[in-house]
Every structure is written in structure tokens, then in C-alpha cells.
Short mmCIF file of N, CA and C in Angstrom, two decimals:
data_model
loop_
_atom_site.label_atom_id
_atom_site.label_comp_id
_atom_site.label_asym_id
_atom_site.label_seq_id
_atom_site.Cartn_x
_atom_site.Cartn_y
_atom_site.Cartn_z
N MET A 1 11.50 5.27 -13.63
CA MET A 1 12.92 5.39 -13.80
C MET A 1 13.28 5.00 -15.22
N ALA A 2 14.07 5.82 -15.86
CA ALA A 2 14.44 5.58 -17.25
C ALA A 2 15.55 4.55 -17.40
N CYS A 3 16.41 4.42 -16.40
CA CYS A 3 17.54 3.50 -16.47
C CYS A 3 17.54 2.60 -15.24
N PRO A 4 17.90 1.33 -15.42
CA PRO A 4 17.99 0.45 -14.26
C PRO A 4 19.20 0.83 -13.40
N PRO A 5 19.21 0.39 -12.16
CA PRO A 5 20.35 0.68 -11.29
C PRO A 5 21.59 -0.10 -11.72
N ALA A 6 22.73 0.40 -11.28
CA ALA A 6 24.00 -0.27 -11.57
C ALA A 6 24.09 -1.58 -10.78
N LYS A 7 24.94 -2.48 -11.24
CA LYS A 7 25.17 -3.75 -10.55
C LYS A 7 25.55 -3.46 -9.09
N GLY A 8 24.97 -4.24 -8.18
CA GLY A 8 25.26 -4.08 -6.76
C GLY A 8 24.39 -3.04 -6.06
N THR A 9 23.41 -2.46 -6.80
CA THR A 9 22.48 -1.50 -6.20
C THR A 9 21.06 -1.83 -6.62
N LYS A 10 20.10 -1.25 -5.91
CA LYS A 10 18.68 -1.34 -6.25
C LYS A 10 18.06 0.03 -6.03
N TYR A 11 16.92 0.24 -6.67
CA TYR A 11 16.10 1.42 -6.42
C TYR A 11 14.85 0.98 -5.67
N TYR A 12 14.48 1.72 -4.64
CA TYR A 12 13.23 1.49 -3.92
C TYR A 12 12.37 2.73 -4.02
N LEU A 13 11.09 2.55 -4.32
CA LEU A 13 10.14 3.65 -4.25
C LEU A 13 9.85 3.88 -2.77
N ILE A 14 10.07 5.11 -2.31
CA ILE A 14 9.85 5.46 -0.91
C ILE A 14 8.62 6.36 -0.81
N ALA A 15 7.71 6.01 0.07
CA ALA A 15 6.60 6.89 0.44
C ALA A 15 6.94 7.43 1.83
N GLN A 16 7.32 8.69 1.88
CA GLN A 16 7.71 9.32 3.15
C GLN A 16 6.51 10.05 3.72
N MET A 17 6.19 9.74 4.96
CA MET A 17 5.08 10.40 5.65
C MET A 17 5.62 11.09 6.90
N ASP A 18 5.40 12.38 6.98
CA ASP A 18 5.85 13.18 8.12
C ASP A 18 4.72 13.34 9.13
N ASN A 19 5.09 13.65 10.35
CA ASN A 19 4.13 13.94 11.42
C ASN A 19 3.14 12.80 11.66
N VAL A 20 3.66 11.57 11.65
CA VAL A 20 2.85 10.40 11.95
C VAL A 20 2.85 10.18 13.45
N GLY A 21 1.72 9.87 14.03
CA GLY A 21 1.65 9.59 15.46
C GLY A 21 0.79 10.60 16.20
N ALA A 22 0.56 10.26 17.45
CA ALA A 22 -0.26 11.12 18.32
C ALA A 22 0.48 12.43 18.61
N PRO A 23 -0.28 13.49 18.91
CA PRO A 23 0.37 14.76 19.25
C PRO A 23 1.43 14.57 20.34
N GLY A 24 2.58 15.17 20.08
CA GLY A 24 3.70 15.04 21.01
C GLY A 24 4.62 13.89 20.70
N THR A 25 4.18 12.97 19.81
CA THR A 25 5.02 11.83 19.43
C THR A 25 5.23 11.76 17.92
N GLU A 26 4.94 12.85 17.22
CA GLU A 26 5.02 12.84 15.76
C GLU A 26 6.43 12.47 15.30
N HIS A 27 6.48 11.72 14.21
CA HIS A 27 7.75 11.29 13.63
C HIS A 27 7.55 11.03 12.14
N THR A 28 8.63 10.82 11.44
CA THR A 28 8.60 10.52 10.01
C THR A 28 8.79 9.02 9.82
N VAL A 29 8.05 8.45 8.87
CA VAL A 29 8.24 7.06 8.50
C VAL A 29 8.51 6.99 7.00
N PHE A 30 9.23 5.94 6.60
CA PHE A 30 9.64 5.73 5.22
C PHE A 30 9.18 4.35 4.80
N CYS A 31 8.28 4.28 3.83
CA CYS A 31 7.70 3.00 3.41
C CYS A 31 8.29 2.58 2.07
N PRO A 32 9.21 1.61 2.08
CA PRO A 32 9.85 1.17 0.83
C PRO A 32 9.01 0.13 0.10
N THR A 33 8.86 0.31 -1.22
CA THR A 33 8.14 -0.65 -2.04
C THR A 33 8.81 -0.73 -3.41
N ASP A 34 8.37 -1.67 -4.21
CA ASP A 34 8.69 -1.75 -5.62
C ASP A 34 10.19 -1.69 -5.92
N PRO A 35 11.00 -2.62 -5.39
CA PRO A 35 12.43 -2.58 -5.72
C PRO A 35 12.69 -2.83 -7.20
N ILE A 36 13.60 -2.05 -7.76
CA ILE A 36 14.04 -2.23 -9.14
C ILE A 36 15.48 -2.72 -9.08
N THR A 37 15.75 -3.82 -9.77
CA THR A 37 17.08 -4.42 -9.73
C THR A 37 17.83 -4.17 -11.04
N PRO A 38 19.16 -4.35 -11.04
CA PRO A 38 19.92 -4.19 -12.28
C PRO A 38 19.37 -5.10 -13.38
N GLY A 39 19.36 -4.59 -14.60
CA GLY A 39 18.93 -5.40 -15.72
C GLY A 39 17.44 -5.33 -16.01
N GLN A 40 16.65 -4.77 -15.10
CA GLN A 40 15.22 -4.65 -15.38
C GLN A 40 15.00 -3.53 -16.39
N GLU A 41 14.01 -3.71 -17.23
CA GLU A 41 13.70 -2.70 -18.23
C GLU A 41 12.97 -1.53 -17.58
N ALA A 42 13.09 -0.36 -18.21
CA ALA A 42 12.35 0.81 -17.75
C ALA A 42 10.86 0.49 -17.79
N ARG A 43 10.11 1.08 -16.90
CA ARG A 43 8.68 0.80 -16.87
C ARG A 43 7.91 2.04 -16.44
N THR A 44 6.69 2.07 -16.86
CA THR A 44 5.76 3.11 -16.45
C THR A 44 4.57 2.40 -15.84
N TYR A 45 4.07 2.88 -14.74
CA TYR A 45 2.94 2.24 -14.09
C TYR A 45 2.18 3.25 -13.27
N THR A 46 0.99 2.85 -12.90
CA THR A 46 0.16 3.65 -12.00
C THR A 46 0.12 2.94 -10.67
N LYS A 47 0.39 3.64 -9.62
CA LYS A 47 0.40 3.06 -8.28
C LYS A 47 -0.78 3.64 -7.52
N THR A 48 -1.61 2.80 -6.97
CA THR A 48 -2.73 3.27 -6.15
C THR A 48 -2.54 2.75 -4.74
N HIS A 49 -3.02 3.50 -3.80
CA HIS A 49 -2.92 3.11 -2.40
C HIS A 49 -4.30 3.15 -1.77
N ASP A 50 -4.57 2.20 -0.91
CA ASP A 50 -5.80 2.21 -0.13
C ASP A 50 -5.67 3.34 0.88
N THR A 51 -6.62 4.26 0.89
CA THR A 51 -6.53 5.40 1.81
C THR A 51 -7.36 5.18 3.07
N ASN A 52 -7.89 3.98 3.27
CA ASN A 52 -8.61 3.71 4.51
C ASN A 52 -7.70 3.96 5.69
N GLY A 53 -8.17 4.73 6.63
CA GLY A 53 -7.37 5.04 7.81
C GLY A 53 -6.45 6.22 7.61
N SER A 54 -6.34 6.70 6.40
CA SER A 54 -5.51 7.87 6.12
C SER A 54 -6.40 9.10 6.24
N PRO A 55 -6.05 10.04 7.12
CA PRO A 55 -6.92 11.20 7.29
C PRO A 55 -6.96 12.08 6.04
N LEU A 56 -8.08 12.74 5.86
CA LEU A 56 -8.22 13.69 4.77
C LEU A 56 -7.09 14.71 4.84
N HIS A 57 -6.49 15.01 3.72
CA HIS A 57 -5.36 15.94 3.58
C HIS A 57 -4.03 15.38 4.07
N ALA A 58 -3.98 14.08 4.39
CA ALA A 58 -2.69 13.46 4.72
C ALA A 58 -1.82 13.49 3.47
N LYS A 59 -0.52 13.74 3.65
CA LYS A 59 0.40 13.86 2.52
C LYS A 59 1.48 12.79 2.58
N ARG A 60 1.94 12.39 1.40
CA ARG A 60 3.07 11.48 1.24
C ARG A 60 3.99 12.08 0.20
N THR A 61 5.27 11.99 0.45
CA THR A 61 6.26 12.39 -0.54
C THR A 61 6.84 11.12 -1.15
N LEU A 62 6.79 11.02 -2.46
CA LEU A 62 7.25 9.83 -3.17
C LEU A 62 8.53 10.13 -3.93
N TYR A 63 9.52 9.21 -3.83
CA TYR A 63 10.77 9.35 -4.56
C TYR A 63 11.47 8.00 -4.58
N TYR A 64 12.46 7.86 -5.49
CA TYR A 64 13.25 6.64 -5.55
C TYR A 64 14.57 6.84 -4.81
N LEU A 65 14.93 5.82 -4.07
CA LEU A 65 16.17 5.80 -3.29
C LEU A 65 17.07 4.70 -3.83
N LYS A 66 18.34 5.02 -4.06
CA LYS A 66 19.31 4.01 -4.50
C LYS A 66 20.01 3.46 -3.27
N VAL A 67 20.04 2.13 -3.16
CA VAL A 67 20.71 1.49 -2.03
C VAL A 67 21.69 0.43 -2.53
N THR A 68 22.79 0.30 -1.82
CA THR A 68 23.71 -0.82 -2.05
C THR A 68 23.13 -2.04 -1.35
N ASN A 69 23.76 -3.18 -1.52
CA ASN A 69 23.28 -4.39 -0.84
C ASN A 69 23.28 -4.22 0.68
N ASP A 70 24.33 -3.60 1.23
CA ASP A 70 24.39 -3.38 2.68
C ASP A 70 23.32 -2.40 3.13
N GLU A 71 23.12 -1.33 2.36
CA GLU A 71 22.09 -0.35 2.72
C GLU A 71 20.70 -0.95 2.63
N GLU A 72 20.49 -1.84 1.65
CA GLU A 72 19.19 -2.52 1.54
C GLU A 72 18.93 -3.37 2.79
N GLN A 73 19.93 -4.10 3.25
CA GLN A 73 19.76 -4.92 4.45
C GLN A 73 19.42 -4.05 5.66
N GLU A 74 20.09 -2.90 5.78
CA GLU A 74 19.80 -1.99 6.89
C GLU A 74 18.39 -1.41 6.76
N LEU A 75 18.00 -1.01 5.56
CA LEU A 75 16.65 -0.47 5.34
C LEU A 75 15.59 -1.49 5.74
N LEU A 76 15.72 -2.72 5.23
CA LEU A 76 14.72 -3.74 5.49
C LEU A 76 14.73 -4.20 6.95
N ALA A 77 15.88 -4.12 7.61
CA ALA A 77 15.95 -4.48 9.04
C ALA A 77 15.20 -3.47 9.90
N ASN A 78 15.03 -2.25 9.40
CA ASN A 78 14.32 -1.21 10.15
C ASN A 78 12.84 -1.16 9.84
N VAL A 79 12.35 -2.03 8.95
CA VAL A 79 10.93 -2.01 8.59
C VAL A 79 10.11 -2.69 9.68
N TYR A 80 9.09 -1.99 10.14
CA TYR A 80 8.11 -2.54 11.07
C TYR A 80 6.77 -2.43 10.36
N ASP A 81 6.07 -3.52 10.20
CA ASP A 81 4.85 -3.59 9.41
C ASP A 81 5.24 -3.31 7.96
N THR A 82 5.04 -2.12 7.44
CA THR A 82 5.43 -1.83 6.06
C THR A 82 6.34 -0.61 5.95
N CYS A 83 6.70 0.01 7.05
CA CYS A 83 7.49 1.25 7.01
C CYS A 83 8.69 1.18 7.94
N ALA A 84 9.71 1.97 7.61
CA ALA A 84 10.92 2.06 8.42
C ALA A 84 10.94 3.39 9.17
N TRP A 85 11.63 3.41 10.28
CA TRP A 85 11.75 4.62 11.09
C TRP A 85 12.86 5.54 10.58
N LYS A 86 13.79 4.96 9.81
CA LYS A 86 14.89 5.76 9.28
C LYS A 86 15.40 5.13 8.00
N LEU A 87 16.13 5.96 7.23
CA LEU A 87 16.78 5.49 6.02
C LEU A 87 18.25 5.23 6.31
N PRO A 88 18.87 4.33 5.58
CA PRO A 88 20.30 4.07 5.81
C PRO A 88 21.14 5.30 5.49
N PRO A 89 22.12 5.62 6.34
CA PRO A 89 23.01 6.73 6.01
C PRO A 89 23.72 6.43 4.69
N GLY A 90 23.83 7.40 3.85
CA GLY A 90 24.53 7.22 2.58
C GLY A 90 23.63 6.82 1.43
N ALA A 91 22.41 6.36 1.71
CA ALA A 91 21.50 6.03 0.62
C ALA A 91 21.17 7.31 -0.14
N GLU A 92 21.08 7.21 -1.46
CA GLU A 92 20.98 8.40 -2.31
C GLU A 92 19.63 8.48 -3.01
N THR A 93 19.00 9.64 -2.95
CA THR A 93 17.78 9.89 -3.72
C THR A 93 18.16 10.04 -5.18
N VAL A 94 17.49 9.30 -6.08
CA VAL A 94 17.87 9.30 -7.49
C VAL A 94 16.72 9.74 -8.41
N SER A 95 15.73 10.40 -7.85
CA SER A 95 14.63 10.89 -8.66
C SER A 95 14.14 12.21 -8.10
N ASN A 96 13.30 12.86 -8.86
CA ASN A 96 12.58 14.00 -8.31
C ASN A 96 11.58 13.45 -7.29
N SER A 97 11.10 14.30 -6.43
CA SER A 97 10.06 13.87 -5.49
C SER A 97 8.75 14.54 -5.86
N VAL A 98 7.67 13.89 -5.50
CA VAL A 98 6.35 14.44 -5.71
C VAL A 98 5.56 14.23 -4.42
N THR A 99 4.81 15.22 -4.04
CA THR A 99 3.97 15.10 -2.84
C THR A 99 2.53 14.90 -3.28
N VAL A 100 1.92 13.87 -2.75
CA VAL A 100 0.52 13.58 -3.04
C VAL A 100 -0.29 13.76 -1.78
N GLU A 101 -1.53 14.22 -1.94
CA GLU A 101 -2.39 14.50 -0.80
C GLU A 101 -3.69 13.73 -0.95
N HIS A 102 -4.14 13.16 0.16
CA HIS A 102 -5.43 12.48 0.21
C HIS A 102 -6.49 13.59 0.26
N GLY A 103 -7.13 13.85 -0.88
CA GLY A 103 -8.03 14.98 -0.97
C GLY A 103 -9.47 14.62 -1.21
N TRP A 104 -9.86 13.37 -1.00
CA TRP A 104 -11.25 12.97 -1.18
C TRP A 104 -11.59 11.91 -0.16
N GLN A 105 -12.89 11.65 -0.02
CA GLN A 105 -13.31 10.60 0.91
C GLN A 105 -14.16 9.58 0.24
#
């Protein structure tokens, strides 16, 4: 992100995974990480994920979500383990998205 969020908001990196679960129970999960707060400097980094347990060709869509303080509380209240079942209504995507695929073993 080139600019920090405005006062009263944060940016969260979201890893969205679709079709998670056993056949017939597939659903989408949203894994929030790396909150950026107002006043933080722009940064560039490389993010790596452990792919153990992730099936070959599993995909994740990565993007930044802007949340207010209330939306952040709702997002974090929905987190089970490391992912949420839904995003807060009104939360805004503030970046392009990129889809990454687990393509090696």
C-alpha cells in the first residue's frame, strides 16, 4: 500500500479461499493478517505461507480491506482459528487483488 489508512480506519491483508470444506459443505473463508494503521509508513515485503495441508492447485485471492474500528471488531469477532466466515458489511476493498496458486510440492 502506497498510503497509510485515514484516522479511524485500518487496512487488513485478506487471503480469501473459496470452496473450503468437504464436498457438499464448501464455503468461502477470509483470513485477515498484517493490519496497517494510520501513520505507518508505506512498505514493501514478501509474504510466504506454509503450504502444508494445502492441496496442490489450491488458490487464494489476496487483497487489502479497509475497516473502521467497528468493522474491525466485527471482523475479528468472526475469526475462528485464523480465518473468518464473513467480512463486515460495508468494509471496502482498497487494492487490486491477485490470485496465487499452490503449484508445487
